[in-house]
Amino acid sequence: MAKSSAASPSAAAPATYEQALAELERLVAAMENGQLPLDQLLDSYQRGTQLLAFCRAKLETVENRVKVLEEGQLRPLAGQPEA
């Protein structure tokens, strides 16, 4: 039961893309360190997949909003050559 109460705060959806990305970077660093016990490694991996999905959804939302704002015609940024 202690595990589920300890996992609850970290399982909450992040408030912002930046918070999700920061947490994801911390998880990846901890996992790459190789010092996590197997159960914690698996929990970290699962949380990482949740954070990645959150970040992808946020990026897709922003991309769609930009497309709407640009009326479907994405233009290169100032100073960038057209492809």
mmCIF file with all atom_site columns, C-alpha atoms in Angstrom:
data_model
loop_
_atom_site.group_PDB
_atom_site.id
_atom_site.type_symbol
_atom_site.label_atom_id
_atom_site.label_alt_id
_atom_site.label_comp_id
_atom_site.label_asym_id
_atom_site.label_entity_id
_atom_site.label_seq_id
_atom_site.pdbx_PDB_ins_code
_atom_site.Cartn_x
_atom_site.Cartn_y
_atom_site.Cartn_z
_atom_site.occupancy
_atom_site.B_iso_or_equiv
_atom_site.pdbx_formal_charge
_atom_site.auth_seq_id
_atom_site.auth_comp_id
_atom_site.auth_asym_id
_atom_site.auth_atom_id
_atom_site.pdbx_PDB_model_num
ATOM 1  C CA . MET A 1 1  ? 0.000  0.000  0.000   1.00 0.00 ? 1  MET A CA 1
ATOM 2  C CA . ALA A 1 2  ? 2.916  2.366  0.623   1.00 0.00 ? 2  ALA A CA 1
ATOM 3  C CA . LYS A 1 3  ? 4.003  1.961  -2.982  1.00 0.00 ? 3  LYS A CA 1
ATOM 4  C CA . SER A 1 4  ? 0.688  3.176  -4.393  1.00 0.00 ? 4  SER A CA 1
ATOM 5  C CA . SER A 1 5  ? 0.569  6.221  -2.107  1.00 0.00 ? 5  SER A CA 1
ATOM 6  C CA . ALA A 1 6  ? 4.175  7.043  -2.974  1.00 0.00 ? 6  ALA A CA 1
ATOM 7  C CA . ALA A 1 7  ? 3.461  6.681  -6.689  1.00 0.00 ? 7  ALA A CA 1
ATOM 8  C CA . SER A 1 8  ? 0.341  8.861  -6.631  1.00 0.00 ? 8  SER A CA 1
ATOM 9  C CA . PRO A 1 9  ? 2.033  12.298 -6.606  1.00 0.00 ? 9  PRO A CA 1
ATOM 10 C CA . SER A 1 10 ? 4.351  11.427 -9.488  1.00 0.00 ? 10 SER A CA 1
ATOM 11 C CA . ALA A 1 11 ? 1.508  9.816  -11.441 1.00 0.00 ? 11 ALA A CA 1
ATOM 12 C CA . ALA A 1 12 ? -0.416 13.087 -11.550 1.00 0.00 ? 12 ALA A CA 1
ATOM 13 C CA . ALA A 1 13 ? -0.541 14.792 -14.915 1.00 0.00 ? 13 ALA A CA 1
ATOM 14 C CA . PRO A 1 14 ? 2.010  17.587 -15.186 1.00 0.00 ? 14 PRO A CA 1
ATOM 15 C CA . ALA A 1 15 ? 0.661  21.117 -15.329 1.00 0.00 ? 15 ALA A CA 1
ATOM 16 C CA . THR A 1 16 ? 2.810  22.173 -18.276 1.00 0.00 ? 16 THR A CA 1
ATOM 17 C CA . TYR A 1 17 ? 4.892  20.787 -21.108 1.00 0.00 ? 17 TYR A CA 1
ATOM 18 C CA . GLU A 1 18 ? 8.001  22.199 -19.445 1.00 0.00 ? 18 GLU A CA 1
ATOM 19 C CA . GLN A 1 19 ? 7.272  20.378 -16.176 1.00 0.00 ? 19 GLN A CA 1
ATOM 20 C CA . ALA A 1 20 ? 6.680  17.118 -18.037 1.00 0.00 ? 20 ALA A CA 1
ATOM 21 C CA . LEU A 1 21 ? 9.900  17.503 -19.991 1.00 0.00 ? 21 LEU A CA 1
ATOM 22 C CA . ALA A 1 22 ? 11.913 18.287 -16.844 1.00 0.00 ? 22 ALA A CA 1
ATOM 23 C CA . GLU A 1 23 ? 10.503 15.233 -15.049 1.00 0.00 ? 23 GLU A CA 1
ATOM 24 C CA . LEU A 1 24 ? 11.167 13.077 -18.100 1.00 0.00 ? 24 LEU A CA 1
ATOM 25 C CA . GLU A 1 25 ? 14.774 14.284 -18.245 1.00 0.00 ? 25 GLU A CA 1
ATOM 26 C CA . ARG A 1 26 ? 15.232 13.456 -14.535 1.00 0.00 ? 26 ARG A CA 1
ATOM 27 C CA . LEU A 1 27 ? 13.790 9.981  -15.058 1.00 0.00 ? 27 LEU A CA 1
ATOM 28 C CA . VAL A 1 28 ? 16.016 9.289  -18.053 1.00 0.00 ? 28 VAL A CA 1
ATOM 29 C CA . ALA A 1 29 ? 19.102 10.453 -16.142 1.00 0.00 ? 29 ALA A CA 1
ATOM 30 C CA . ALA A 1 30 ? 18.227 8.223  -13.174 1.00 0.00 ? 30 ALA A CA 1
ATOM 31 C CA . MET A 1 31 ? 17.573 5.256  -15.456 1.00 0.00 ? 31 MET A CA 1
ATOM 32 C CA . GLU A 1 32 ? 20.819 5.782  -17.370 1.00 0.00 ? 32 GLU A CA 1
ATOM 33 C CA . ASN A 1 33 ? 22.701 5.929  -14.079 1.00 0.00 ? 33 ASN A CA 1
ATOM 34 C CA . GLY A 1 34 ? 21.992 2.218  -13.674 1.00 0.00 ? 34 GLY A CA 1
ATOM 35 C CA . GLN A 1 35 ? 21.534 2.410  -9.912  1.00 0.00 ? 35 GLN A CA 1
ATOM 36 C CA . LEU A 1 36 ? 17.743 1.948  -9.715  1.00 0.00 ? 36 LEU A CA 1
ATOM 37 C CA . PRO A 1 37 ? 16.284 -1.299 -8.386  1.00 0.00 ? 37 PRO A CA 1
ATOM 38 C CA . LEU A 1 38 ? 14.382 -3.294 -10.997 1.00 0.00 ? 38 LEU A CA 1
ATOM 39 C CA . ASP A 1 39 ? 10.905 -2.400 -9.668  1.00 0.00 ? 39 ASP A CA 1
ATOM 40 C CA . GLN A 1 40 ? 11.734 1.299  -9.566  1.00 0.00 ? 40 GLN A CA 1
ATOM 41 C CA . LEU A 1 41 ? 13.259 1.078  -13.032 1.00 0.00 ? 41 LEU A CA 1
ATOM 42 C CA . LEU A 1 42 ? 10.041 -0.407 -14.381 1.00 0.00 ? 42 LEU A CA 1
ATOM 43 C CA . ASP A 1 43 ? 7.941  2.258  -12.607 1.00 0.00 ? 43 ASP A CA 1
ATOM 44 C CA . SER A 1 44 ? 10.217 4.970  -14.022 1.00 0.00 ? 44 SER A CA 1
ATOM 45 C CA . TYR A 1 45 ? 9.899  3.535  -17.512 1.00 0.00 ? 45 TYR A CA 1
ATOM 46 C CA . GLN A 1 46 ? 6.107  3.468  -17.221 1.00 0.00 ? 46 GLN A CA 1
ATOM 47 C CA . ARG A 1 47 ? 6.008  7.047  -15.937 1.00 0.00 ? 47 ARG A CA 1
ATOM 48 C CA . GLY A 1 48 ? 8.343  8.061  -18.751 1.00 0.00 ? 48 GLY A CA 1
ATOM 49 C CA . THR A 1 49 ? 5.963  6.665  -21.352 1.00 0.00 ? 49 THR A CA 1
ATOM 50 C CA . GLN A 1 50 ? 3.110  8.640  -19.758 1.00 0.00 ? 50 GLN A CA 1
ATOM 51 C CA . LEU A 1 51 ? 5.170  11.831 -19.798 1.00 0.00 ? 51 LEU A CA 1
ATOM 52 C CA . LEU A 1 52 ? 6.241  11.236 -23.390 1.00 0.00 ? 52 LEU A CA 1
ATOM 53 C CA . ALA A 1 53 ? 2.606  10.804 -24.455 1.00 0.00 ? 53 ALA A CA 1
ATOM 54 C CA . PHE A 1 54 ? 1.702  14.021 -22.607 1.00 0.00 ? 54 PHE A CA 1
ATOM 55 C CA . CYS A 1 55 ? 4.524  15.932 -24.334 1.00 0.00 ? 55 CYS A CA 1
ATOM 56 C CA . ARG A 1 56 ? 3.619  14.570 -27.759 1.00 0.00 ? 56 ARG A CA 1
ATOM 57 C CA . ALA A 1 57 ? -0.027 15.529 -27.268 1.00 0.00 ? 57 ALA A CA 1
ATOM 58 C CA . LYS A 1 58 ? 0.933  19.053 -26.206 1.00 0.00 ? 58 LYS A CA 1
ATOM 59 C CA . LEU A 1 59 ? 3.244  19.458 -29.198 1.00 0.00 ? 59 LEU A CA 1
ATOM 60 C CA . GLU A 1 60 ? 0.566  18.179 -31.560 1.00 0.00 ? 60 GLU A CA 1
ATOM 61 C CA . THR A 1 61 ? -1.943 20.627 -30.091 1.00 0.00 ? 61 THR A CA 1
ATOM 62 C CA . VAL A 1 62 ? 0.457  23.520 -30.549 1.00 0.00 ? 62 VAL A CA 1
ATOM 63 C CA . GLU A 1 63 ? 1.284  22.436 -34.088 1.00 0.00 ? 63 GLU A CA 1
ATOM 64 C CA . ASN A 1 64 ? -2.416 22.278 -34.965 1.00 0.00 ? 64 ASN A CA 1
ATOM 65 C CA . ARG A 1 65 ? -3.013 25.716 -33.481 1.00 0.00 ? 65 ARG A CA 1
ATOM 66 C CA . VAL A 1 66 ? -0.117 27.150 -35.495 1.00 0.00 ? 66 VAL A CA 1
ATOM 67 C CA . LYS A 1 67 ? -1.550 25.606 -38.655 1.00 0.00 ? 67 LYS A CA 1
ATOM 68 C CA . VAL A 1 68 ? -4.910 27.209 -37.922 1.00 0.00 ? 68 VAL A CA 1
ATOM 69 C CA . LEU A 1 69 ? -3.283 30.568 -37.223 1.00 0.00 ? 69 LEU A CA 1
ATOM 70 C CA . GLU A 1 70 ? -1.325 30.345 -40.449 1.00 0.00 ? 70 GLU A CA 1
ATOM 71 C CA . GLU A 1 71 ? -4.460 29.228 -42.302 1.00 0.00 ? 71 GLU A CA 1
ATOM 72 C CA . GLY A 1 72 ? -2.852 25.942 -43.243 1.00 0.00 ? 72 GLY A CA 1
ATOM 73 C CA . GLN A 1 73 ? 0.105  27.622 -44.930 1.00 0.00 ? 73 GLN A CA 1
ATOM 74 C CA . LEU A 1 74 ? 3.208  27.197 -42.839 1.00 0.00 ? 74 LEU A CA 1
ATOM 75 C CA . ARG A 1 75 ? 5.810  29.726 -43.876 1.00 0.00 ? 75 ARG A CA 1
ATOM 76 C CA . PRO A 1 76 ? 9.522  29.541 -43.070 1.00 0.00 ? 76 PRO A CA 1
ATOM 77 C CA . LEU A 1 77 ? 10.707 31.599 -40.152 1.00 0.00 ? 77 LEU A CA 1
ATOM 78 C CA . ALA A 1 78 ? 12.353 34.921 -40.972 1.00 0.00 ? 78 ALA A CA 1
ATOM 79 C CA . GLY A 1 79 ? 15.877 34.279 -42.184 1.00 0.00 ? 79 GLY A CA 1
ATOM 80 C CA . GLN A 1 80 ? 15.208 30.616 -42.979 1.00 0.00 ? 80 GLN A CA 1
ATOM 81 C CA . PRO A 1 81 ? 15.422 29.529 -46.623 1.00 0.00 ? 81 PRO A CA 1
ATOM 82 C CA . GLU A 1 82 ? 12.358 27.854 -48.115 1.00 0.00 ? 82 GLU A CA 1
ATOM 83 C CA . ALA A 1 83 ? 12.634 24.113 -48.654 1.00 0.00 ? 83 ALA A CA 1
#
